[in-house]
Amino acid sequence: MDQEDSLKHYNDDTNDIENEGLIDGKEIERYWSERNLSYKGPLLTKRVNTTSQIAIVGSNVCPIESLDYEIIENELFKQDWRSRKKVQIFQYVFLKWAFALLIGLGTGLVGFFNNIAVENIAGFKLMLTTNLMSRQEYFKAFLAYTGCNLGLATAAAALCAFIAPAAAGSGIPEVKAYLNGIDAYAILAPSTLFVKIFGSILGVSAGFVVGKEGPMVHTGACIASLLGQGGSRKYHLTWKWLRYFKNDRDRRDLITCGAAAGVAAAFRAPVGGVLFALEEAASWWRSALLWRTFFTTAVVAIVLRTFIEYCRTGTCGLFGEGGLIMYDVSSATVSYRTADILAVLLLGVIGGIFGSLYNFLVDKVLRTYSIINESGAAFKILLVISISLLTSCCSFGLPWLVGCIKCPSNLSVSCPTIDESGNFKSFQCQSGHYNDLASLFLNTNDDAIRNLFSTSTEKEFRISTLFIFFAAVYCLGIITYGIAIPSGLFIPVILAGACYGRLVGRLFSSISKLDMGLFALLGAASFLGGTMRMTVSLCVILLELTNDLLLLPLVMLVLLVSKTVADCFNKGVYDQIVKLKGLPYMEAHAEPYMKQLVARDVISGPLIIFSGVEKVGTIIHALRMTAHNGFPVIDEPPFSDAPELCGLVLRSHLLVLLKGKNFSRNRVLIGEEILQKFYAFEFSKAGSGKGLKFEDLDIDEDEMEMYIDLHPIINASPYTVVETMSLARAAILFRQLGLRHMCVVPKSQGRPPIVGILTRHDFMPEHVLGLYPHIKPHK
Amino acid sequence: MDQEDSLKHYNDDTNDIENEGLIDGKEIERYWSERNLSYKGPLLTKRVNTTSQIAIVGSNVCPIESLDYEIIENELFKQDWRSRKKVQIFQYVFLKWAFALLIGLGTGLVGFFNNIAVENIAGFKLMLTTNLMSRQEYFKAFLAYTGCNLGLATAAAALCAFIAPAAAGSGIPEVKAYLNGIDAYAILAPSTLFVKIFGSILGVSAGFVVGKEGPMVHTGACIASLLGQGGSRKYHLTWKWLRYFKNDRDRRDLITCGAAAGVAAAFRAPVGGVLFALEEAASWWRSALLWRTFFTTAVVAIVLRTFIEYCRTGTCGLFGEGGLIMYDVSSATVSYRTADILAVLLLGVIGGIFGSLYNFLVDKVLRTYSIINESGAAFKILLVISISLLTSCCSFGLPWLVGCIKCPSNLSVSCPTIDESGNFKSFQCQSGHYNDLASLFLNTNDDAIRNLFSTSTEKEFRISTLFIFFAAVYCLGIITYGIAIPSGLFIPVILAGACYGRLVGRLFSSISKLDMGLFALLGAASFLGGTMRMTVSLCVILLELTNDLLLLPLVMLVLLVSKTVADCFNKGVYDQIVKLKGLPYMEAHAEPYMKQLVARDVISGPLIIFSGVEKVGTIIHALRMTAHNGFPVIDEPPFSDAPELCGLVLRSHLLVLLKGKNFSRNRVLIGEEILQKFYAFEFSKAGSGKGLKFEDLDIDEDEMEMYIDLHPIINASPYTVVETMSLARAAILFRQLGLRHMCVVPKSQGRPPIVGILTRHDFMPEHVLGLYPHIKPHK
């Protein structure tokens, strides 16, 4: 786990006044338990506002972005554009599509590369093991298998621990948080992308019970982010055209496309990818985005299909079989009666319980691992090595527990299997026999799932085998997530779910005649519903994975049942991880207790206000002493008749303006002409951690006494609420419009024109309930 | 066309001050042309603010609803609930799901009933004709065919013209407008539901080139609305429990579910239904809604599957074949190369052009028909009769133009076909031969599509046949939409598109080896993309219709290309119809010219303001003289130190409060205790046209001089904007939060605490551009 590291990074380079309030996990637990509240603190850091009178206006422990993008940078940008280079307005529209195309191409290629690499590495490892086994050199086989796994695992862990700690884990929670407006440190950096791609290949090849879909989503997002930031200045990968998307909304749109492309590439499910981005990843959605995402995933589908066609000729090593559909079950006859439906309902209920238990255990394990991971890179690698050893022992040891089965006679495939994948692994068995548990364990996860989904093979796996495999995979999946490798959650859940489904199918074989492969599919659906809590997107992803449209009504039923059951116990796994990481995620709805408060109740002073024409020294002082990202500006006589709220100015724009040194000796309006000394892109949003910093300013004593006119860079239309506005309604306004700052104005006249500023943190339960411990957080 | 009728209705029963401003279509055209603006007036009525100083605050020519539902009614409602009957909070959650279930069941049943009825009626008609034809009694056959069509068409038209004019047309534009907040007259009434169900059956059976999916969407919405309104008081169908959803948001959620269920029932496409509701129908979306919609469509799918299974035994008359998948093409081998992709791209481009031409022509035809339809019910029916005659003549006459084809020898089905549907109609041909054009024309639309989608039958239809059929169906589809029958647009577009696709496939047969059935599917996709302009939902609907997952990348490609091409020419067909009907649809984005204006620019006075404790006479006078739906309330000394905006009060709540007659002799605060004399449901939103009316009040002279305390019913947290707020940003706030009224407050102090109120109409281009004719509307 890397959060602590990254937290240190961004605490180091921000002089946030809030840091005084940072307390450790135990203190938080005590804080909450003293107040008899059922609030469970996040894993790493907490921003409880114990020092309640310190302003947290726009503080940037995590840089929080704003969807409300029509701020000055964008206006300016377009003016600049239109006046100087008319033709570029077409370029802008064209570029949006070109970028979507590039993201699709990039993610498709990475997905394909991942496929080939994993199939070849894991295939080689399995072939080696199988060869040694067939020569009855069992111990050598064990050593070879464990050694390969250990080597690959250590490599993945080393990449993660030393190059990019942010690449560990799924990545979906971070992408989700980014799309909600939280730009966590290094989460979309080039180094993260690099480690995510190769770490994922190594991790999956190492035989861990992990998937590649989470990392693929993260990879897609990273690719999109790099394109959107105009390449990486650090690695000298920049292109002039690429800097046209320097605002929050455009960049967020690109990353949504990237996330969709990731799912599309991982599951070869283009429509499922769009729906995943819509249902799980994105916090704000527009119909234009739907269309662009759709285009991106279409590109991914076409890229994948082209390469898969190309590989059919055998040019890609061990990769070559299979088309666009990963686990085809369409050959099964779908016919079901009332008894089948009852069996399926029961399967959904139990699957939901298992799914929520999975989430619960993952939470516990993550909390435990974080203690180990905090101790340093060596401990991280050690943890990975132990889990790898445990996994290898399970995979290689457990098949010895079950006996051999005689090969069925009426087979179209060879038995025992000769190539590296396949249903019938011989393992320790004599010729003509196979070990069914080895067929599941000594395979890649993809092949194991394919075997479990195989249709018309009712008796292929024994009940005891299914039971052992289910227990092992369920537990391994839980303890593997959280170690320092890129690890997806979909595949472990599908694997455990498919095994569970097949097990239920075998147990219910007397009352239900549904094919075992379909039972496995329904079991996977129930586990997915129970952990991820998505509906439409899972349904379409499963449809695209298995190509069985006729089973759709049952899949829908199972998803509904398992999600409903699981929702009674806890939240979805990604929401849980977002909370665990302490990312200030803003929910779409207002919390019920907010109805009992008004906007005034949560703002905390002192407020720092600038005049329309302000002394340079005052601004410098304010910038140095606070970490606020936005400052309200007030016009006073002689510039207006009475004091009035003029607008809001951003820290980043102030820095650019100050850097330009357009000061005047007297307090006079200068107006728009100041801006003519700047290029629009100077005001546009820089990449994470790349913009002008306070330290870059070089103002001498003399200049400190001069004045500067802030009007040209003010956002003159900030969204405002009256101080007596219900906090719930203020929260909805803030969330729906994707704001970063919201001004609170007084209700009655004769007072200063602004009472305070609300930021994201003011709507977080920790802050609000910290101020009002007597209000109980609603479930 | 019914709009004029319905317009009269709602003009009659509202004393809207805006009516003075109503001018006819020609005047509008002149108005706009005089100003050299390219604005095209809507078909029926226009609310151009010519009398610009008349307030249109909350005027209700169309009752416009608010998504911002957390107003007093809801708060009150819950208080009432919780204090009196604790257990019912569970009922509320339970009821939401129960309603979704009921909507699913109801729509599924209607969909199934529609299927059976159409198959049986049309099947009987076709069998009769075929029988007569086989006895070579050609003229009798023509008379029978035309007679049946005419009878059915007249019945459908009579239902529409006399019982529910609102049931004519697709219904999707109206549902879309409703979900945007526009409650057009009678659009969801029980009579509309009745006519929509039976009119659609009659219309489709009558051989018109119309579909049932638009009407099914409307039917689903009507069912949802009836349930949400607690049945219909007029027809004595009420149930006590059912009145728990008396607020805008809950009702809108139900109708979204209904729309999704409609698509699911029409196409047997549950996931497609959800996505249709998301992409096309709904203006506001929440993740909870996704889940509930998904549940509804799952119920529909299960209902349909159950009944289809049941009908397999032959108990449903002529209906019996086919499973959940309507046009299965999965038997075709999907393999394509670069040449195929190029052919498909070209197909997409031309399909997009044809699609946008379709929209253009539908617009022209609707404008022409509206003149006829305005002339009265008799003219409406006459129009239907002429179109019916034309359709019959085409269907029966055109097949004579082409010769007979010898039956292919290697067939699994009989040739010529003996039952009422099928690929090989003998028509005038001798035994062993078939007429391919008759196979398309003398079939139900569903069967014709199925024939066009049939795979591995390359030479079944001649190029000339396809050309004739394409031309006929394309034209008939355009001239049929707009006559007084319930008519969907999907099926005509799919029919024309499939024929176009097959035609292109035949023409390109030298360069592309793709199956003709797949070409037909891609052609249908290109036409759908060109007219409807949806992406993901169409893709999933087509997938669920045809069960061909492998073709997905090509379908996505075609949809993207055709939508992009068509978007260059005009808007989607439903958006176009919404605009044509003059419904004040609020787009999700702000129009570009709004950036040049501020909120103050578009508000129009005089503003009517109440005091916190107001004289009854003043309120009565204001209610009588205006049609405003919301009034700002101001507190003045002695109730506050300075005048301040206290909140907003709704007309409907005022009426309820006045009806209660809790007046006092003096100007004193009374407070919450007033509310104890009311039940919460009295304040809840009544069904369309059912609430308390001004005429229901009975206030005598003496009471007019008394005072009433408005505070208990004030929405104390109205959303406000400062008068200098950019209109674009105000529009985004208004739209995103689904507001009905937005208060504009002054920027500087020392002025009255409210400047004006913005309503939906203030954001309509007609209003804004009417005030500022020098601003050019942006494309």
mmCIF file with all atom_site columns, C-alpha atoms in Angstrom, chain B residues 193-332:
data_model
loop_
_atom_site.group_PDB
_atom_site.id
_atom_site.type_symbol
_atom_site.label_atom_id
_atom_site.label_alt_id
_atom_site.label_comp_id
_atom_site.label_asym_id
_atom_site.label_entity_id
_atom_site.label_seq_id
_atom_site.pdbx_PDB_ins_code
_atom_site.Cartn_x
_atom_site.Cartn_y
_atom_site.Cartn_z
_atom_site.occupancy
_atom_site.B_iso_or_equiv
_atom_site.pdbx_formal_charge
_atom_site.auth_seq_id
_atom_site.auth_comp_id
_atom_site.auth_asym_id
_atom_site.auth_atom_id
_atom_site.pdbx_PDB_model_num
ATOM 1   C CA . LEU B 1 193 ? -53.456 5.096   -22.205 1.00 0.00 ? 193 LEU B CA 1
ATOM 2   C CA . PHE B 1 194 ? -56.565 3.338   -23.466 1.00 0.00 ? 194 PHE B CA 1
ATOM 3   C CA . VAL B 1 195 ? -56.322 4.785   -26.964 1.00 0.00 ? 195 VAL B CA 1
ATOM 4   C CA . LYS B 1 196 ? -52.581 4.250   -27.094 1.00 0.00 ? 196 LYS B CA 1
ATOM 5   C CA . ILE B 1 197 ? -52.949 0.538   -26.370 1.00 0.00 ? 197 ILE B CA 1
ATOM 6   C CA . PHE B 1 198 ? -55.830 -0.194  -28.734 1.00 0.00 ? 198 PHE B CA 1
ATOM 7   C CA . GLY B 1 199 ? -55.011 2.432   -31.322 1.00 0.00 ? 199 GLY B CA 1
ATOM 8   C CA . SER B 1 200 ? -51.526 1.027   -31.646 1.00 0.00 ? 200 SER B CA 1
ATOM 9   C CA . ILE B 1 201 ? -52.835 -2.514  -32.120 1.00 0.00 ? 201 ILE B CA 1
ATOM 10  C CA . LEU B 1 202 ? -55.315 -1.358  -34.750 1.00 0.00 ? 202 LEU B CA 1
ATOM 11  C CA . GLY B 1 203 ? -52.814 0.898   -36.493 1.00 0.00 ? 203 GLY B CA 1
ATOM 12  C CA . VAL B 1 204 ? -50.103 -1.736  -36.759 1.00 0.00 ? 204 VAL B CA 1
ATOM 13  C CA . SER B 1 205 ? -52.606 -4.380  -37.842 1.00 0.00 ? 205 SER B CA 1
ATOM 14  C CA . ALA B 1 206 ? -53.934 -2.008  -40.507 1.00 0.00 ? 206 ALA B CA 1
ATOM 15  C CA . GLY B 1 207 ? -50.711 -2.429  -42.416 1.00 0.00 ? 207 GLY B CA 1
ATOM 16  C CA . PHE B 1 208 ? -49.422 1.082   -41.898 1.00 0.00 ? 208 PHE B CA 1
ATOM 17  C CA . VAL B 1 209 ? -45.684 1.573   -41.944 1.00 0.00 ? 209 VAL B CA 1
ATOM 18  C CA . VAL B 1 210 ? -45.675 2.333   -38.230 1.00 0.00 ? 210 VAL B CA 1
ATOM 19  C CA . GLY B 1 211 ? -44.196 0.639   -35.233 1.00 0.00 ? 211 GLY B CA 1
ATOM 20  C CA . LYS B 1 212 ? -45.322 -0.099  -31.742 1.00 0.00 ? 212 LYS B CA 1
ATOM 21  C CA . GLU B 1 213 ? -42.252 0.963   -29.741 1.00 0.00 ? 213 GLU B CA 1
ATOM 22  C CA . GLY B 1 214 ? -43.088 4.662   -29.446 1.00 0.00 ? 214 GLY B CA 1
ATOM 23  C CA . PRO B 1 215 ? -46.626 3.851   -28.318 1.00 0.00 ? 215 PRO B CA 1
ATOM 24  C CA . MET B 1 216 ? -45.251 1.202   -25.947 1.00 0.00 ? 216 MET B CA 1
ATOM 25  C CA . VAL B 1 217 ? -42.954 3.780   -24.337 1.00 0.00 ? 217 VAL B CA 1
ATOM 26  C CA . HIS B 1 218 ? -45.901 6.118   -23.971 1.00 0.00 ? 218 HIS B CA 1
ATOM 27  C CA . THR B 1 219 ? -48.032 3.264   -22.612 1.00 0.00 ? 219 THR B CA 1
ATOM 28  C CA . GLY B 1 220 ? -45.389 2.419   -20.029 1.00 0.00 ? 220 GLY B CA 1
ATOM 29  C CA . ALA B 1 221 ? -45.227 6.061   -19.004 1.00 0.00 ? 221 ALA B CA 1
ATOM 30  C CA . CYS B 1 222 ? -49.026 6.274   -18.720 1.00 0.00 ? 222 CYS B CA 1
ATOM 31  C CA . ILE B 1 223 ? -49.175 3.149   -16.583 1.00 0.00 ? 223 ILE B CA 1
ATOM 32  C CA . ALA B 1 224 ? -46.471 4.570   -14.343 1.00 0.00 ? 224 ALA B CA 1
ATOM 33  C CA . SER B 1 225 ? -48.253 7.892   -14.126 1.00 0.00 ? 225 SER B CA 1
ATOM 34  C CA . LEU B 1 226 ? -51.577 6.328   -13.206 1.00 0.00 ? 226 LEU B CA 1
ATOM 35  C CA . LEU B 1 227 ? -49.943 4.298   -10.479 1.00 0.00 ? 227 LEU B CA 1
ATOM 36  C CA . GLY B 1 228 ? -48.068 7.341   -9.243  1.00 0.00 ? 228 GLY B CA 1
ATOM 37  C CA . GLN B 1 229 ? -51.152 9.511   -9.142  1.00 0.00 ? 229 GLN B CA 1
ATOM 38  C CA . GLY B 1 230 ? -52.923 6.912   -7.071  1.00 0.00 ? 230 GLY B CA 1
ATOM 39  C CA . GLY B 1 231 ? -55.162 5.698   -9.849  1.00 0.00 ? 231 GLY B CA 1
ATOM 40  C CA . SER B 1 232 ? -57.677 7.901   -11.552 1.00 0.00 ? 232 SER B CA 1
ATOM 41  C CA . ARG B 1 233 ? -60.300 9.656   -9.455  1.00 0.00 ? 233 ARG B CA 1
ATOM 42  C CA . LYS B 1 234 ? -62.391 10.226  -12.558 1.00 0.00 ? 234 LYS B CA 1
ATOM 43  C CA . TYR B 1 235 ? -62.781 6.525   -13.211 1.00 0.00 ? 235 TYR B CA 1
ATOM 44  C CA . HIS B 1 236 ? -62.995 5.624   -9.509  1.00 0.00 ? 236 HIS B CA 1
ATOM 45  C CA . LEU B 1 237 ? -59.781 3.688   -9.630  1.00 0.00 ? 237 LEU B CA 1
ATOM 46  C CA . THR B 1 238 ? -58.083 4.842   -6.462  1.00 0.00 ? 238 THR B CA 1
ATOM 47  C CA . TRP B 1 239 ? -56.208 3.065   -3.764  1.00 0.00 ? 239 TRP B CA 1
ATOM 48  C CA . LYS B 1 240 ? -55.196 4.719   -0.534  1.00 0.00 ? 240 LYS B CA 1
ATOM 49  C CA . TRP B 1 241 ? -51.606 3.558   -0.512  1.00 0.00 ? 241 TRP B CA 1
ATOM 50  C CA . LEU B 1 242 ? -51.048 4.809   -3.973  1.00 0.00 ? 242 LEU B CA 1
ATOM 51  C CA . ARG B 1 243 ? -51.129 8.457   -3.001  1.00 0.00 ? 243 ARG B CA 1
ATOM 52  C CA . TYR B 1 244 ? -47.723 8.331   -1.359  1.00 0.00 ? 244 TYR B CA 1
ATOM 53  C CA . PHE B 1 245 ? -45.841 9.581   -4.393  1.00 0.00 ? 245 PHE B CA 1
ATOM 54  C CA . LYS B 1 246 ? -47.249 13.042  -4.572  1.00 0.00 ? 246 LYS B CA 1
ATOM 55  C CA . ASN B 1 247 ? -44.098 14.863  -5.462  1.00 0.00 ? 247 ASN B CA 1
ATOM 56  C CA . ASP B 1 248 ? -42.462 15.663  -8.735  1.00 0.00 ? 248 ASP B CA 1
ATOM 57  C CA . ARG B 1 249 ? -39.333 13.658  -8.325  1.00 0.00 ? 249 ARG B CA 1
ATOM 58  C CA . ASP B 1 250 ? -40.932 10.389  -7.314  1.00 0.00 ? 250 ASP B CA 1
ATOM 59  C CA . ARG B 1 251 ? -43.442 10.695  -10.095 1.00 0.00 ? 251 ARG B CA 1
ATOM 60  C CA . ARG B 1 252 ? -40.779 11.472  -12.638 1.00 0.00 ? 252 ARG B CA 1
ATOM 61  C CA . ASP B 1 253 ? -38.759 8.478   -11.478 1.00 0.00 ? 253 ASP B CA 1
ATOM 62  C CA . LEU B 1 254 ? -41.762 6.249   -12.012 1.00 0.00 ? 254 LEU B CA 1
ATOM 63  C CA . ILE B 1 255 ? -42.296 7.565   -15.503 1.00 0.00 ? 255 ILE B CA 1
ATOM 64  C CA . THR B 1 256 ? -38.654 6.981   -16.356 1.00 0.00 ? 256 THR B CA 1
ATOM 65  C CA . CYS B 1 257 ? -39.155 3.376   -15.280 1.00 0.00 ? 257 CYS B CA 1
ATOM 66  C CA . GLY B 1 258 ? -42.264 3.239   -17.438 1.00 0.00 ? 258 GLY B CA 1
ATOM 67  C CA . ALA B 1 259 ? -40.422 4.495   -20.509 1.00 0.00 ? 259 ALA B CA 1
ATOM 68  C CA . ALA B 1 260 ? -37.674 1.932   -20.024 1.00 0.00 ? 260 ALA B CA 1
ATOM 69  C CA . ALA B 1 261 ? -40.253 -0.798  -19.574 1.00 0.00 ? 261 ALA B CA 1
ATOM 70  C CA . GLY B 1 262 ? -41.909 0.287   -22.816 1.00 0.00 ? 262 GLY B CA 1
ATOM 71  C CA . VAL B 1 263 ? -38.768 -0.219  -24.875 1.00 0.00 ? 263 VAL B CA 1
ATOM 72  C CA . ALA B 1 264 ? -38.061 -3.451  -23.048 1.00 0.00 ? 264 ALA B CA 1
ATOM 73  C CA . ALA B 1 265 ? -41.533 -4.728  -23.910 1.00 0.00 ? 265 ALA B CA 1
ATOM 74  C CA . ALA B 1 266 ? -41.516 -3.556  -27.506 1.00 0.00 ? 266 ALA B CA 1
ATOM 75  C CA . PHE B 1 267 ? -38.127 -4.979  -28.451 1.00 0.00 ? 267 PHE B CA 1
ATOM 76  C CA . ARG B 1 268 ? -37.796 -7.617  -25.725 1.00 0.00 ? 268 ARG B CA 1
ATOM 77  C CA . ALA B 1 269 ? -34.624 -5.715  -24.891 1.00 0.00 ? 269 ALA B CA 1
ATOM 78  C CA . PRO B 1 270 ? -34.373 -5.146  -21.134 1.00 0.00 ? 270 PRO B CA 1
ATOM 79  C CA . VAL B 1 271 ? -30.908 -3.611  -21.063 1.00 0.00 ? 271 VAL B CA 1
ATOM 80  C CA . GLY B 1 272 ? -31.648 -1.576  -24.168 1.00 0.00 ? 272 GLY B CA 1
ATOM 81  C CA . GLY B 1 273 ? -34.707 -0.205  -22.379 1.00 0.00 ? 273 GLY B CA 1
ATOM 82  C CA . VAL B 1 274 ? -32.673 1.035   -19.452 1.00 0.00 ? 274 VAL B CA 1
ATOM 83  C CA . LEU B 1 275 ? -30.188 2.681   -21.764 1.00 0.00 ? 275 LEU B CA 1
ATOM 84  C CA . PHE B 1 276 ? -32.921 4.246   -23.878 1.00 0.00 ? 276 PHE B CA 1
ATOM 85  C CA . ALA B 1 277 ? -34.395 5.817   -20.760 1.00 0.00 ? 277 ALA B CA 1
ATOM 86  C CA . LEU B 1 278 ? -30.950 7.024   -19.766 1.00 0.00 ? 278 LEU B CA 1
ATOM 87  C CA . GLU B 1 279 ? -29.746 8.297   -23.110 1.00 0.00 ? 279 GLU B CA 1
ATOM 88  C CA . GLU B 1 280 ? -32.857 9.613   -24.801 1.00 0.00 ? 280 GLU B CA 1
ATOM 89  C CA . ALA B 1 281 ? -35.754 9.976   -22.405 1.00 0.00 ? 281 ALA B CA 1
ATOM 90  C CA . ALA B 1 282 ? -34.529 11.236  -19.059 1.00 0.00 ? 282 ALA B CA 1
ATOM 91  C CA . SER B 1 283 ? -33.197 14.728  -18.433 1.00 0.00 ? 283 SER B CA 1
ATOM 92  C CA . TRP B 1 284 ? -32.052 14.005  -14.881 1.00 0.00 ? 284 TRP B CA 1
ATOM 93  C CA . TRP B 1 285 ? -30.528 10.780  -13.777 1.00 0.00 ? 285 TRP B CA 1
ATOM 94  C CA . ARG B 1 286 ? -29.391 9.269   -10.506 1.00 0.00 ? 286 ARG B CA 1
ATOM 95  C CA . SER B 1 287 ? -27.693 5.974   -9.858  1.00 0.00 ? 287 SER B CA 1
ATOM 96  C CA . ALA B 1 288 ? -30.615 4.821   -7.694  1.00 0.00 ? 288 ALA B CA 1
ATOM 97  C CA . LEU B 1 289 ? -32.817 5.325   -10.710 1.00 0.00 ? 289 LEU B CA 1
ATOM 98  C CA . LEU B 1 290 ? -30.551 3.169   -12.854 1.00 0.00 ? 290 LEU B CA 1
ATOM 99  C CA . TRP B 1 291 ? -31.072 0.344   -10.484 1.00 0.00 ? 291 TRP B CA 1
ATOM 100 C CA . ARG B 1 292 ? -34.824 0.727   -10.246 1.00 0.00 ? 292 ARG B CA 1
ATOM 101 C CA . THR B 1 293 ? -35.184 1.012   -14.029 1.00 0.00 ? 293 THR B CA 1
ATOM 102 C CA . PHE B 1 294 ? -33.094 -2.094  -14.382 1.00 0.00 ? 294 PHE B CA 1
ATOM 103 C CA . PHE B 1 295 ? -35.397 -3.928  -11.997 1.00 0.00 ? 295 PHE B CA 1
ATOM 104 C CA . THR B 1 296 ? -38.457 -2.835  -13.973 1.00 0.00 ? 296 THR B CA 1
ATOM 105 C CA . THR B 1 297 ? -37.091 -4.026  -17.275 1.00 0.00 ? 297 THR B CA 1
ATOM 106 C CA . ALA B 1 298 ? -35.970 -7.299  -15.683 1.00 0.00 ? 298 ALA B CA 1
ATOM 107 C CA . VAL B 1 299 ? -39.580 -7.843  -14.649 1.00 0.00 ? 299 VAL B CA 1
ATOM 108 C CA . VAL B 1 300 ? -40.721 -7.085  -18.183 1.00 0.00 ? 300 VAL B CA 1
ATOM 109 C CA . ALA B 1 301 ? -38.224 -9.577  -19.587 1.00 0.00 ? 301 ALA B CA 1
ATOM 110 C CA . ILE B 1 302 ? -39.384 -12.292 -17.208 1.00 0.00 ? 302 ILE B CA 1
ATOM 111 C CA . VAL B 1 303 ? -43.062 -11.628 -17.906 1.00 0.00 ? 303 VAL B CA 1
ATOM 112 C CA . LEU B 1 304 ? -42.480 -11.752 -21.651 1.00 0.00 ? 304 LEU B CA 1
ATOM 113 C CA . ARG B 1 305 ? -40.401 -14.884 -21.450 1.00 0.00 ? 305 ARG B CA 1
ATOM 114 C CA . THR B 1 306 ? -42.995 -16.642 -19.315 1.00 0.00 ? 306 THR B CA 1
ATOM 115 C CA . PHE B 1 307 ? -45.800 -15.869 -21.737 1.00 0.00 ? 307 PHE B CA 1
ATOM 116 C CA . ILE B 1 308 ? -43.749 -16.706 -24.791 1.00 0.00 ? 308 ILE B CA 1
ATOM 117 C CA . GLU B 1 309 ? -42.954 -20.093 -23.241 1.00 0.00 ? 309 GLU B CA 1
ATOM 118 C CA . TYR B 1 310 ? -46.645 -20.518 -22.550 1.00 0.00 ? 310 TYR B CA 1
ATOM 119 C CA . CYS B 1 311 ? -47.598 -19.655 -26.139 1.00 0.00 ? 311 CYS B CA 1
ATOM 120 C CA . ARG B 1 312 ? -45.198 -22.187 -27.579 1.00 0.00 ? 312 ARG B CA 1
ATOM 121 C CA . THR B 1 313 ? -47.879 -24.778 -26.954 1.00 0.00 ? 313 THR B CA 1
ATOM 122 C CA . GLY B 1 314 ? -50.046 -23.054 -29.565 1.00 0.00 ? 314 GLY B CA 1
ATOM 123 C CA . THR B 1 315 ? -52.597 -21.570 -27.203 1.00 0.00 ? 315 THR B CA 1
ATOM 124 C CA . CYS B 1 316 ? -52.229 -18.022 -28.464 1.00 0.00 ? 316 CYS B CA 1
ATOM 125 C CA . GLY B 1 317 ? -53.697 -18.369 -31.934 1.00 0.00 ? 317 GLY B CA 1
ATOM 126 C CA . LEU B 1 318 ? -51.391 -17.292 -34.702 1.00 0.00 ? 318 LEU B CA 1
ATOM 127 C CA . PHE B 1 319 ? -48.820 -16.005 -32.198 1.00 0.00 ? 319 PHE B CA 1
ATOM 128 C CA . GLY B 1 320 ? -46.435 -18.674 -31.119 1.00 0.00 ? 320 GLY B CA 1
ATOM 129 C CA . GLU B 1 321 ? -43.172 -18.649 -32.942 1.00 0.00 ? 321 GLU B CA 1
ATOM 130 C CA . GLY B 1 322 ? -40.054 -16.806 -31.917 1.00 0.00 ? 322 GLY B CA 1
ATOM 131 C CA . GLY B 1 323 ? -38.372 -16.528 -28.579 1.00 0.00 ? 323 GLY B CA 1
ATOM 132 C CA . LEU B 1 324 ? -37.023 -13.544 -26.708 1.00 0.00 ? 324 LEU B CA 1
ATOM 133 C CA . ILE B 1 325 ? -34.899 -12.580 -29.681 1.00 0.00 ? 325 ILE B CA 1
ATOM 134 C CA . MET B 1 326 ? -36.955 -10.960 -32.387 1.00 0.00 ? 326 MET B CA 1
ATOM 135 C CA . TYR B 1 327 ? -34.649 -11.047 -35.392 1.00 0.00 ? 327 TYR B CA 1
ATOM 136 C CA . ASP B 1 328 ? -31.968 -13.605 -34.735 1.00 0.00 ? 328 ASP B CA 1
ATOM 137 C CA . VAL B 1 329 ? -29.019 -13.306 -37.109 1.00 0.00 ? 329 VAL B CA 1
ATOM 138 C CA . SER B 1 330 ? -26.506 -15.145 -34.938 1.00 0.00 ? 330 SER B CA 1
ATOM 139 C CA . SER B 1 331 ? -26.373 -18.036 -37.378 1.00 0.00 ? 331 SER B CA 1
ATOM 140 C CA . ALA B 1 332 ? -24.428 -15.943 -39.878 1.00 0.00 ? 332 ALA B CA 1
#
